[in-house]
Amino acid sequence: MKGIILAGGSGTRLYPLTAATSKQLLPVYDKPMVYYPLSVLMLADIRDVLIISTPTSVPAMRSLLGDGTHLGMNITYAVQPEPNGIAEAFLIGADHIGGEDSALILGDNIFHGTGFPGLLRDTRKNLDGATLFGYPVSDPERYGIGELDERGNLVSLEEKPKQPRSDNAITGLYFYDSDVVEIAKGLTPSARGELEITDVNKEYLRAGRARLVRLGRGFTWLDAGTHESLLEASQYVHVLENRQGVRVACLEEIALRMGFINADECYSLGERMTNSQYGRYVMTVARSAA
C-alpha cells in the first residue's frame, strides 16, 4: 500500500502565520504539524509515502524529512500548483500509487486513540473498495457527513448538509483500493472549481463498496486549520505528553516500534537532537529497546 499526505493549500485561515511558511510546518506543541499525519501512515505499516505540497513549500518539506531513509522509509515529493481539490492528489500521485491500494491523509489532521494502530492495520488488511473514518461532532452542518443504517452500513454521504442525518463527520483519512485513480480521472470540477473527495466517495458508495469506521469514545480527531484549533491541538499534545511521559507522533520511536529501523539507528537520530527534550526522549526510547 502507498501513502499520500496532501499538504497543499495557501493556509489563508492561519494568516499571518502562514504568510511565509506552509501550514503543515507550523508547530503543534513540540513538532511540525506534518509529523502527525506521517505518523498515522507509519502506524498503518506504510513505508512508501508521497508528500504533495505547494511549489514554495516542497523544498522546506524535503529539508525537514529528506528521502525518509533515516526512518527506514521512502519519502518523495510532488507539487500541487493550485488548491484544486483533495481528489487531485490521486491524479498527481498516480505514478506513485502505481496500481496499488493507497491511503490518503490531509496534512493538518491529527488522530490519537487507544487501539488506533491496530485499527489502521486491520483496515489496510481488510480493505475492499473505500474505507472512511467518521467522528461524532456537535455541529455536523459544517462537515461532510456519513449516515449509517441500523446494521452499521454506510447509506449516504452529504457535504455540509443543512439538515444532517447523522453526526458522523468524515475525517481527512481515506483508504482506497487501486480503482481510485481511474475514479478521480473521471471527475468533473464542482461549482467551486475543485475535484471533490466526496464525489470519489459517492462513486464507491454507489457501487456498494464504501465503508465507514466510526471513531467513537477513546479517539481524538483534530483539524488544526484555524488559530483556535491549532492552539487546541498543541494544548492537547502538551497535556498528554507531560502527564503520560510519552510522545505523540514521534517518528523515530514509531519507526523503531514498527521495525523500520533498529535501536542503534534510533539512538543516532536522537543523538543529533541531544540538546532538545525531544532528542533525549528518542535516545531513551532507543536505550530501552536495545
PDB file of C-alpha atoms in Angstrom:
ATOM      1  CA  MET A   1       0.000   0.000   0.000  1.00  0.00           C
ATOM      2  CA  LYS A   2       1.172   3.513  -0.848  1.00  0.00           C
ATOM      3  CA  GLY A   3       0.641   6.586   1.302  1.00  0.00           C
ATOM      4  CA  ILE A   4      -0.087  10.182   0.318  1.00  0.00           C
ATOM      5  CA  ILE A   5      -0.041  13.284   2.506  1.00  0.00           C
ATOM      6  CA  LEU A   6      -1.813  16.246   0.926  1.00  0.00           C
ATOM      7  CA  ALA A   7      -0.067  19.233   2.490  1.00  0.00           C
ATOM      8  CA  GLY A   8      -1.010  21.893  -0.026  1.00  0.00           C
ATOM      9  CA  GLY A   9      -3.249  24.925   0.128  1.00  0.00           C
ATOM     10  CA  SER A  10      -2.455  28.508   0.984  1.00  0.00           C
ATOM     11  CA  GLY A  11      -3.418  28.330   4.650  1.00  0.00           C
ATOM     12  CA  THR A  12      -5.189  31.693   4.497  1.00  0.00           C
ATOM     13  CA  ARG A  13      -7.242  30.941   7.615  1.00  0.00           C
ATOM     14  CA  LEU A  14      -3.976  30.994   9.559  1.00  0.00           C
ATOM     15  CA  TYR A  15      -2.632  34.309   8.221  1.00  0.00           C
ATOM     16  CA  PRO A  16      -0.274  35.911   9.100  1.00  0.00           C
ATOM     17  CA  LEU A  17       1.318  32.700  10.478  1.00  0.00           C
ATOM     18  CA  THR A  18       1.351  31.137   7.027  1.00  0.00           C
ATOM     19  CA  ALA A  19       2.344  34.212   5.038  1.00  0.00           C
ATOM     20  CA  ALA A  20       5.905  32.913   4.725  1.00  0.00           C
ATOM     21  CA  THR A  21       5.646  29.202   5.520  1.00  0.00           C
ATOM     22  CA  SER A  22       3.465  26.153   4.947  1.00  0.00           C
ATOM     23  CA  LYS A  23       0.689  25.470   7.424  1.00  0.00           C
ATOM     24  CA  GLN A  24       1.961  21.898   7.763  1.00  0.00           C
ATOM     25  CA  LEU A  25       5.347  23.157   9.007  1.00  0.00           C
ATOM     26  CA  LEU A  26       3.837  25.115  11.889  1.00  0.00           C
ATOM     27  CA  PRO A  27       4.458  23.621  15.331  1.00  0.00           C
ATOM     28  CA  VAL A  28       1.858  21.545  17.106  1.00  0.00           C
ATOM     29  CA  TYR A  29       3.445  21.771  20.538  1.00  0.00           C
ATOM     30  CA  ASP A  30       6.867  20.122  20.101  1.00  0.00           C
ATOM     31  CA  LYS A  31       6.971  19.008  16.482  1.00  0.00           C
ATOM     32  CA  PRO A  32       5.929  20.166  12.997  1.00  0.00           C
ATOM     33  CA  MET A  33       2.311  19.549  12.052  1.00  0.00           C
ATOM     34  CA  VAL A  34       3.267  17.216   9.182  1.00  0.00           C
ATOM     35  CA  TYR A  35       4.729  14.728  11.702  1.00  0.00           C
ATOM     36  CA  TYR A  36       1.209  13.840  12.846  1.00  0.00           C
ATOM     37  CA  PRO A  37      -0.265  12.644   9.523  1.00  0.00           C
ATOM     38  CA  LEU A  38       3.024  10.966   8.631  1.00  0.00           C
ATOM     39  CA  SER A  39       2.905   9.061  11.911  1.00  0.00           C
ATOM     40  CA  VAL A  40      -0.566   7.743  11.021  1.00  0.00           C
ATOM     41  CA  LEU A  41       0.698   6.273   7.749  1.00  0.00           C
ATOM     42  CA  MET A  42       3.681   4.751   9.544  1.00  0.00           C
ATOM     43  CA  LEU A  43       1.392   3.147  12.131  1.00  0.00           C
ATOM     44  CA  ALA A  44      -0.533   1.611   9.219  1.00  0.00           C
ATOM     45  CA  ASP A  45       2.790  -0.004   8.218  1.00  0.00           C
ATOM     46  CA  ILE A  46       3.131   2.149   5.109  1.00  0.00           C
ATOM     47  CA  ARG A  47       6.725   2.907   4.195  1.00  0.00           C
ATOM     48  CA  ASP A  48       6.336   4.486   0.748  1.00  0.00           C
ATOM     49  CA  VAL A  49       4.886   7.990   1.112  1.00  0.00           C
ATOM     50  CA  LEU A  50       4.344  10.869  -1.313  1.00  0.00           C
ATOM     51  CA  ILE A  51       4.031  14.355   0.162  1.00  0.00           C
ATOM     52  CA  ILE A  52       2.158  16.787  -2.072  1.00  0.00           C
ATOM     53  CA  SER A  53       2.590  20.474  -1.296  1.00  0.00           C
ATOM     54  CA  THR A  54       2.892  23.900  -2.907  1.00  0.00           C
ATOM     55  CA  PRO A  55       5.849  24.895  -5.105  1.00  0.00           C
ATOM     56  CA  THR A  56       7.302  27.079  -2.327  1.00  0.00           C
ATOM     57  CA  SER A  57       6.744  24.520   0.447  1.00  0.00           C
ATOM     58  CA  VAL A  58       8.163  21.367  -1.136  1.00  0.00           C
ATOM     59  CA  PRO A  59      11.828  22.413  -0.606  1.00  0.00           C
ATOM     60  CA  ALA A  60      11.170  23.037   3.096  1.00  0.00           C
ATOM     61  CA  MET A  61       9.351  19.703   3.440  1.00  0.00           C
ATOM     62  CA  ARG A  62      12.285  17.948   1.791  1.00  0.00           C
ATOM     63  CA  SER A  63      14.720  19.748   4.090  1.00  0.00           C
ATOM     64  CA  LEU A  64      12.735  18.553   7.110  1.00  0.00           C
ATOM     65  CA  LEU A  65      12.131  14.921   6.175  1.00  0.00           C
ATOM     66  CA  GLY A  66      14.620  14.137   3.417  1.00  0.00           C
ATOM     67  CA  ASP A  67      14.083  10.943   1.458  1.00  0.00           C
ATOM     68  CA  GLY A  68      12.974   9.035   4.533  1.00  0.00           C
ATOM     69  CA  THR A  69      15.860   6.573   4.619  1.00  0.00           C
ATOM     70  CA  HIS A  70      16.765   7.610   8.172  1.00  0.00           C
ATOM     71  CA  LEU A  71      13.329   6.321   9.190  1.00  0.00           C
ATOM     72  CA  GLY A  72      13.540   3.197   7.046  1.00  0.00           C
ATOM     73  CA  MET A  73      11.091   4.726   4.576  1.00  0.00           C
ATOM     74  CA  ASN A  74      10.889   6.106   1.060  1.00  0.00           C
ATOM     75  CA  ILE A  75       9.530   9.667   1.020  1.00  0.00           C
ATOM     76  CA  THR A  76       9.069  11.510  -2.260  1.00  0.00           C
ATOM     77  CA  TYR A  77       7.543  14.862  -3.135  1.00  0.00           C
ATOM     78  CA  ALA A  78       5.239  16.381  -5.727  1.00  0.00           C
ATOM     79  CA  VAL A  79       3.801  19.824  -6.372  1.00  0.00           C
ATOM     80  CA  GLN A  80       0.154  20.893  -6.388  1.00  0.00           C
ATOM     81  CA  PRO A  81       0.420  24.313  -8.077  1.00  0.00           C
ATOM     82  CA  GLU A  82      -3.096  25.383  -7.104  1.00  0.00           C
ATOM     83  CA  PRO A  83      -5.564  24.092  -4.493  1.00  0.00           C
ATOM     84  CA  ASN A  84      -7.744  22.244  -6.985  1.00  0.00           C
ATOM     85  CA  GLY A  85      -9.342  19.835  -4.531  1.00  0.00           C
ATOM     86  CA  ILE A  86      -8.416  16.849  -2.391  1.00  0.00           C
ATOM     87  CA  ALA A  87      -9.171  14.331  -5.131  1.00  0.00           C
ATOM     88  CA  GLU A  88      -6.499  15.897  -7.333  1.00  0.00           C
ATOM     89  CA  ALA A  89      -3.978  14.138  -5.083  1.00  0.00           C
ATOM     90  CA  PHE A  90      -4.772  10.910  -6.959  1.00  0.00           C
ATOM     91  CA  LEU A  91      -4.023  12.498 -10.322  1.00  0.00           C
ATOM     92  CA  ILE A  92      -0.773  13.988  -9.075  1.00  0.00           C
ATOM     93  CA  GLY A  93       0.118  10.756  -7.302  1.00  0.00           C
ATOM     94  CA  ALA A  94      -0.993   8.290  -9.979  1.00  0.00           C
ATOM     95  CA  ASP A  95       2.540   7.141 -10.788  1.00  0.00           C
ATOM     96  CA  HIS A  96       3.357   6.882  -7.097  1.00  0.00           C
ATOM     97  CA  ILE A  97       0.313   4.683  -6.459  1.00  0.00           C
ATOM     98  CA  GLY A  98       1.212   2.522  -9.452  1.00  0.00           C
ATOM     99  CA  GLY A  99      -1.901   0.351  -9.384  1.00  0.00           C
ATOM    100  CA  GLU A 100      -1.692  -0.446  -5.659  1.00  0.00           C
ATOM    101  CA  ASP A 101      -4.056   0.338  -2.792  1.00  0.00           C
ATOM    102  CA  SER A 102      -3.467   3.701  -1.140  1.00  0.00           C
ATOM    103  CA  ALA A 103      -4.112   5.733   1.988  1.00  0.00           C
ATOM    104  CA  LEU A 104      -4.580   9.493   1.783  1.00  0.00           C
ATOM    105  CA  ILE A 105      -4.381  11.780   4.800  1.00  0.00           C
ATOM    106  CA  LEU A 106      -4.677  15.541   4.965  1.00  0.00           C
ATOM    107  CA  GLY A 107      -1.639  17.372   6.286  1.00  0.00           C
ATOM    108  CA  ASP A 108      -3.487  19.234   9.051  1.00  0.00           C
ATOM    109  CA  ASN A 109      -5.319  16.241  10.552  1.00  0.00           C
ATOM    110  CA  ILE A 110      -4.292  14.813  13.915  1.00  0.00           C
ATOM    111  CA  PHE A 111      -5.519  11.442  15.192  1.00  0.00           C
ATOM    112  CA  HIS A 112      -4.909   9.758  18.510  1.00  0.00           C
ATOM    113  CA  GLY A 113      -6.503   6.937  20.439  1.00  0.00           C
ATOM    114  CA  THR A 114      -6.006   3.636  22.194  1.00  0.00           C
ATOM    115  CA  GLY A 115      -6.016   0.832  19.665  1.00  0.00           C
ATOM    116  CA  PHE A 116      -5.638   3.159  16.695  1.00  0.00           C
ATOM    117  CA  PRO A 117      -2.537   1.401  15.259  1.00  0.00           C
ATOM    118  CA  GLY A 118      -4.351  -1.936  15.270  1.00  0.00           C
ATOM    119  CA  LEU A 119      -7.414  -0.375  13.677  1.00  0.00           C
ATOM    120  CA  LEU A 120      -5.286   1.090  10.894  1.00  0.00           C
ATOM    121  CA  ARG A 121      -3.593  -2.200  10.132  1.00  0.00           C
ATOM    122  CA  ASP A 122      -6.907  -4.083  10.192  1.00  0.00           C
ATOM    123  CA  THR A 123      -8.381  -1.516   7.807  1.00  0.00           C
ATOM    124  CA  ARG A 124      -5.494  -1.999   5.426  1.00  0.00           C
ATOM    125  CA  LYS A 125      -5.706  -5.793   5.615  1.00  0.00           C
ATOM    126  CA  ASN A 126      -9.467  -5.954   5.037  1.00  0.00           C
ATOM    127  CA  LEU A 127      -9.773  -3.136   2.500  1.00  0.00           C
ATOM    128  CA  ASP A 128     -12.424  -3.719  -0.160  1.00  0.00           C
ATOM    129  CA  GLY A 129     -13.192  -0.521  -2.034  1.00  0.00           C
ATOM    130  CA  ALA A 130     -13.092   2.554   0.183  1.00  0.00           C
ATOM    131  CA  THR A 131     -12.867   2.891   3.956  1.00  0.00           C
ATOM    132  CA  LEU A 132     -13.667   6.248   5.526  1.00  0.00           C
ATOM    133  CA  PHE A 133     -13.430   7.290   9.159  1.00  0.00           C
ATOM    134  CA  GLY A 134     -16.258   9.093  10.926  1.00  0.00           C
ATOM    135  CA  TYR A 135     -16.034  11.150  14.091  1.00  0.00           C
ATOM    136  CA  PRO A 136     -19.025  12.426  16.108  1.00  0.00           C
ATOM    137  CA  VAL A 137     -19.316  16.223  16.126  1.00  0.00           C
ATOM    138  CA  SER A 138     -21.760  18.671  17.685  1.00  0.00           C
ATOM    139  CA  ASP A 139     -22.002  20.821  14.538  1.00  0.00           C
ATOM    140  CA  PRO A 140     -22.395  18.350  11.644  1.00  0.00           C
ATOM    141  CA  GLU A 141     -23.646  21.034   9.250  1.00  0.00           C
ATOM    142  CA  ARG A 142     -20.013  22.197   8.925  1.00  0.00           C
ATOM    143  CA  TYR A 143     -18.688  18.857   7.639  1.00  0.00           C
ATOM    144  CA  GLY A 144     -19.110  16.106   5.120  1.00  0.00           C
ATOM    145  CA  ILE A 145     -21.414  13.658   6.883  1.00  0.00           C
ATOM    146  CA  GLY A 146     -21.804   9.895   6.607  1.00  0.00           C
ATOM    147  CA  GLU A 147     -25.086   8.214   7.548  1.00  0.00           C
ATOM    148  CA  LEU A 148     -25.147   4.638   8.842  1.00  0.00           C
ATOM    149  CA  ASP A 149     -28.138   2.300   8.951  1.00  0.00           C
ATOM    150  CA  GLU A 150     -29.066   0.145  11.938  1.00  0.00           C
ATOM    151  CA  ARG A 151     -26.617  -2.546  10.792  1.00  0.00           C
ATOM    152  CA  GLY A 152     -23.718  -0.089  10.549  1.00  0.00           C
ATOM    153  CA  ASN A 153     -23.700   0.091   6.759  1.00  0.00           C
ATOM    154  CA  LEU A 154     -22.894   3.406   5.092  1.00  0.00           C
ATOM    155  CA  VAL A 155     -26.025   4.537   3.238  1.00  0.00           C
ATOM    156  CA  SER A 156     -25.455   8.212   2.394  1.00  0.00           C
ATOM    157  CA  LEU A 157     -22.844  10.948   2.146  1.00  0.00           C
ATOM    158  CA  GLU A 158     -23.663  14.648   2.248  1.00  0.00           C
ATOM    159  CA  GLU A 159     -21.388  17.680   2.107  1.00  0.00           C
ATOM    160  CA  LYS A 160     -22.265  20.285   4.770  1.00  0.00           C
ATOM    161  CA  PRO A 161     -25.976  19.369   4.918  1.00  0.00           C
ATOM    162  CA  LYS A 162     -28.462  21.935   6.181  1.00  0.00           C
ATOM    163  CA  GLN A 163     -30.382  19.148   7.912  1.00  0.00           C
ATOM    164  CA  PRO A 164     -27.791  16.499   8.833  1.00  0.00           C
ATOM    165  CA  ARG A 165     -28.985  12.903   9.096  1.00  0.00           C
ATOM    166  CA  SER A 166     -26.056  11.989  11.317  1.00  0.00           C
ATOM    167  CA  ASP A 167     -23.297  13.438  13.484  1.00  0.00           C
ATOM    168  CA  ASN A 168     -20.569  11.366  11.773  1.00  0.00           C
ATOM    169  CA  ALA A 169     -18.137  13.875  10.268  1.00  0.00           C
ATOM    170  CA  ILE A 170     -15.915  12.402   7.563  1.00  0.00           C
ATOM    171  CA  THR A 171     -12.329  12.899   8.697  1.00  0.00           C
ATOM    172  CA  GLY A 172      -9.311  13.607   6.495  1.00  0.00           C
ATOM    173  CA  LEU A 173      -8.131   9.976   6.384  1.00  0.00           C
ATOM    174  CA  TYR A 174      -9.145   7.713   3.500  1.00  0.00           C
ATOM    175  CA  PHE A 175      -8.195   4.179   2.407  1.00  0.00           C
ATOM    176  CA  TYR A 176      -8.854   3.174  -1.206  1.00  0.00           C
ATOM    177  CA  ASP A 177      -8.267   0.251  -3.488  1.00  0.00           C
ATOM    178  CA  SER A 178      -6.468   0.611  -6.818  1.00  0.00           C
ATOM    179  CA  ASP A 179      -9.619   1.879  -8.618  1.00  0.00           C
ATOM    180  CA  VAL A 180      -9.333   5.313  -7.020  1.00  0.00           C
ATOM    181  CA  VAL A 181      -7.068   6.784  -9.684  1.00  0.00           C
ATOM    182  CA  GLU A 182      -9.479   5.955 -12.509  1.00  0.00           C
ATOM    183  CA  ILE A 183     -12.394   7.268 -10.459  1.00  0.00           C
ATOM    184  CA  ALA A 184     -10.539  10.529  -9.841  1.00  0.00           C
ATOM    185  CA  LYS A 185      -9.737  10.834 -13.543  1.00  0.00           C
ATOM    186  CA  GLY A 186     -13.453  10.693 -14.314  1.00  0.00           C
ATOM    187  CA  LEU A 187     -14.442  13.536 -12.014  1.00  0.00           C
ATOM    188  CA  THR A 188     -15.551  16.966 -13.169  1.00  0.00           C
ATOM    189  CA  PRO A 189     -14.814  20.049 -11.051  1.00  0.00           C
ATOM    190  CA  SER A 190     -17.510  21.155  -8.643  1.00  0.00           C
ATOM    191  CA  ALA A 191     -19.162  24.575  -8.575  1.00  0.00           C
ATOM    192  CA  ARG A 192     -16.173  25.884  -6.626  1.00  0.00           C
ATOM    193  CA  GLY A 193     -13.797  24.570  -9.283  1.00  0.00           C
ATOM    194  CA  GLU A 194     -12.355  21.657  -7.289  1.00  0.00           C
ATOM    195  CA  LEU A 195     -12.162  17.890  -7.656  1.00  0.00           C
ATOM    196  CA  GLU A 196     -14.100  16.850  -4.596  1.00  0.00           C
ATOM    197  CA  ILE A 197     -13.160  13.863  -2.462  1.00  0.00           C
ATOM    198  CA  THR A 198     -16.856  13.482  -1.609  1.00  0.00           C
ATOM    199  CA  ASP A 199     -17.512  12.674  -5.271  1.00  0.00           C
ATOM    200  CA  VAL A 200     -14.894   9.912  -5.122  1.00  0.00           C
ATOM    201  CA  ASN A 201     -16.512   8.517  -2.002  1.00  0.00           C
ATOM    202  CA  LYS A 202     -20.004   8.672  -3.521  1.00  0.00           C
ATOM    203  CA  GLU A 203     -18.784   6.689  -6.527  1.00  0.00           C
ATOM    204  CA  TYR A 204     -17.626   3.908  -4.214  1.00  0.00           C
ATOM    205  CA  LEU A 205     -20.904   4.176  -2.285  1.00  0.00           C
ATOM    206  CA  ARG A 206     -22.960   3.787  -5.472  1.00  0.00           C
ATOM    207  CA  ALA A 207     -21.009   0.633  -6.213  1.00  0.00           C
ATOM    208  CA  GLY A 208     -21.708  -0.689  -2.705  1.00  0.00           C
ATOM    209  CA  ARG A 209     -18.011  -0.636  -1.859  1.00  0.00           C
ATOM    210  CA  ALA A 210     -17.744   2.172   0.711  1.00  0.00           C
ATOM    211  CA  ARG A 211     -17.444   1.560   4.444  1.00  0.00           C
ATOM    212  CA  LEU A 212     -17.415   3.969   7.370  1.00  0.00           C
ATOM    213  CA  VAL A 213     -15.486   3.235  10.561  1.00  0.00           C
ATOM    214  CA  ARG A 214     -16.793   5.320  13.438  1.00  0.00           C
ATOM    215  CA  LEU A 215     -14.094   6.669  15.749  1.00  0.00           C
ATOM    216  CA  GLY A 216     -16.025   6.905  18.976  1.00  0.00           C
ATOM    217  CA  ARG A 217     -15.124   7.341  22.621  1.00  0.00           C
ATOM    218  CA  GLY A 218     -11.411   6.981  23.276  1.00  0.00           C
ATOM    219  CA  PHE A 219     -10.369   8.580  19.982  1.00  0.00           C
ATOM    220  CA  THR A 220      -9.404  12.152  19.218  1.00  0.00           C
ATOM    221  CA  TRP A 221      -9.558  13.835  15.825  1.00  0.00           C
ATOM    222  CA  LEU A 222      -8.316  17.398  15.438  1.00  0.00           C
ATOM    223  CA  ASP A 223      -8.189  19.586  12.340  1.00  0.00           C
ATOM    224  CA  ALA A 224      -5.507  22.207  13.027  1.00  0.00           C
ATOM    225  CA  GLY A 225      -6.566  24.602  10.296  1.00  0.00           C
ATOM    226  CA  THR A 226      -7.502  27.676  12.336  1.00  0.00           C
ATOM    227  CA  HIS A 227      -5.765  29.656  15.065  1.00  0.00           C
ATOM    228  CA  GLU A 228      -8.137  28.228  17.678  1.00  0.00           C
ATOM    229  CA  SER A 229      -7.828  24.600  16.555  1.00  0.00           C
ATOM    230  CA  LEU A 230      -4.037  24.906  16.217  1.00  0.00           C
ATOM    231  CA  LEU A 231      -3.827  26.117  19.814  1.00  0.00           C
ATOM    232  CA  GLU A 232      -6.211  23.382  20.991  1.00  0.00           C
ATOM    233  CA  ALA A 233      -4.133  20.721  19.244  1.00  0.00           C
ATOM    234  CA  SER A 234      -0.942  21.988  20.876  1.00  0.00           C
ATOM    235  CA  GLN A 235      -2.593  22.055  24.289  1.00  0.00           C
ATOM    236  CA  TYR A 236      -3.919  18.522  23.807  1.00  0.00           C
ATOM    237  CA  VAL A 237      -0.496  17.142  22.869  1.00  0.00           C
ATOM    238  CA  HIS A 238       1.196  19.102  25.669  1.00  0.00           C
ATOM    239  CA  VAL A 239      -1.125  17.713  28.357  1.00  0.00           C
ATOM    240  CA  LEU A 240      -0.966  14.163  27.009  1.00  0.00           C
ATOM    241  CA  GLU A 241       2.814  14.070  26.718  1.00  0.00           C
ATOM    242  CA  ASN A 242       3.557  15.693  30.054  1.00  0.00           C
ATOM    243  CA  ARG A 243       1.118  13.590  32.048  1.00  0.00           C
ATOM    244  CA  GLN A 244       1.947  10.257  30.425  1.00  0.00           C
ATOM    245  CA  GLY A 245       5.626  10.803  29.708  1.00  0.00           C
ATOM    246  CA  VAL A 246       5.315   9.553  26.130  1.00  0.00           C
ATOM    247  CA  ARG A 247       5.450  11.411  22.840  1.00  0.00           C
ATOM    248  CA  VAL A 248       2.642  11.626  20.332  1.00  0.00           C
ATOM    249  CA  ALA A 249       3.741  11.229  16.682  1.00  0.00           C
ATOM    250  CA  CYS A 250       7.415  10.691  17.494  1.00  0.00           C
ATOM    251  CA  LEU A 251       8.536   9.430  14.092  1.00  0.00           C
ATOM    252  CA  GLU A 252      11.773   7.901  15.328  1.00  0.00           C
ATOM    253  CA  GLU A 253      10.014   5.916  18.049  1.00  0.00           C
ATOM    254  CA  ILE A 254       7.337   4.693  15.650  1.00  0.00           C
ATOM    255  CA  ALA A 255       9.971   3.667  13.105  1.00  0.00           C
ATOM    256  CA  LEU A 256      11.686   1.653  15.843  1.00  0.00           C
ATOM    257  CA  ARG A 257       8.478   0.034  17.146  1.00  0.00           C
ATOM    258  CA  MET A 258       7.370  -0.840  13.602  1.00  0.00           C
ATOM    259  CA  GLY A 259      10.731  -2.426  12.783  1.00  0.00           C
ATOM    260  CA  PHE A 260      11.661   0.148  10.144  1.00  0.00           C
ATOM    261  CA  ILE A 261      14.937   0.892  11.970  1.00  0.00           C
ATOM    262  CA  ASN A 262      16.890  -0.738  14.789  1.00  0.00           C
ATOM    263  CA  ALA A 263      17.740   0.601  18.247  1.00  0.00           C
ATOM    264  CA  ASP A 264      21.217   1.801  17.270  1.00  0.00           C
ATOM    265  CA  GLU A 265      19.834   3.751  14.318  1.00  0.00           C
ATOM    266  CA  CYS A 266      17.130   5.235  16.527  1.00  0.00           C
ATOM    267  CA  TYR A 267      19.681   6.279  19.137  1.00  0.00           C
ATOM    268  CA  SER A 268      21.794   8.009  16.497  1.00  0.00           C
ATOM    269  CA  LEU A 269      18.766  10.013  15.335  1.00  0.00           C
ATOM    270  CA  GLY A 270      18.121  11.157  18.895  1.00  0.00           C
ATOM    271  CA  GLU A 271      21.775  11.987  19.438  1.00  0.00           C
ATOM    272  CA  ARG A 272      21.616  14.521  16.606  1.00  0.00           C
ATOM    273  CA  MET A 273      18.988  16.406  18.630  1.00  0.00           C
ATOM    274  CA  THR A 274      20.535  15.859  22.055  1.00  0.00           C
ATOM    275  CA  ASN A 275      20.065  19.490  23.101  1.00  0.00           C
ATOM    276  CA  SER A 276      16.292  19.135  22.897  1.00  0.00           C
ATOM    277  CA  GLN A 277      13.912  17.199  25.133  1.00  0.00           C
ATOM    278  CA  TYR A 278      12.609  15.501  22.010  1.00  0.00           C
ATOM    279  CA  GLY A 279      16.076  14.224  21.093  1.00  0.00           C
ATOM    280  CA  ARG A 280      16.749  12.987  24.604  1.00  0.00           C
ATOM    281  CA  TYR A 281      13.418  11.169  24.586  1.00  0.00           C
ATOM    282  CA  VAL A 282      14.344   9.391  21.340  1.00  0.00           C
ATOM    283  CA  MET A 283      17.650   8.313  22.890  1.00  0.00           C
ATOM    284  CA  THR A 284      15.855   6.990  25.971  1.00  0.00           C
ATOM    285  CA  VAL A 285      13.418   5.016  23.833  1.00  0.00           C
ATOM    286  CA  ALA A 286      16.315   3.532  21.859  1.00  0.00           C
ATOM    287  CA  ARG A 287      18.198   2.541  25.008  1.00  0.00           C
ATOM    288  CA  SER A 288      15.131   0.795  26.442  1.00  0.00           C
ATOM    289  CA  ALA A 289      14.738  -1.204  23.236  1.00  0.00           C
ATOM    290  CA  ALA A 290      18.403  -2.216  22.914  1.00  0.00           C
TER     291      ALA A 290
END
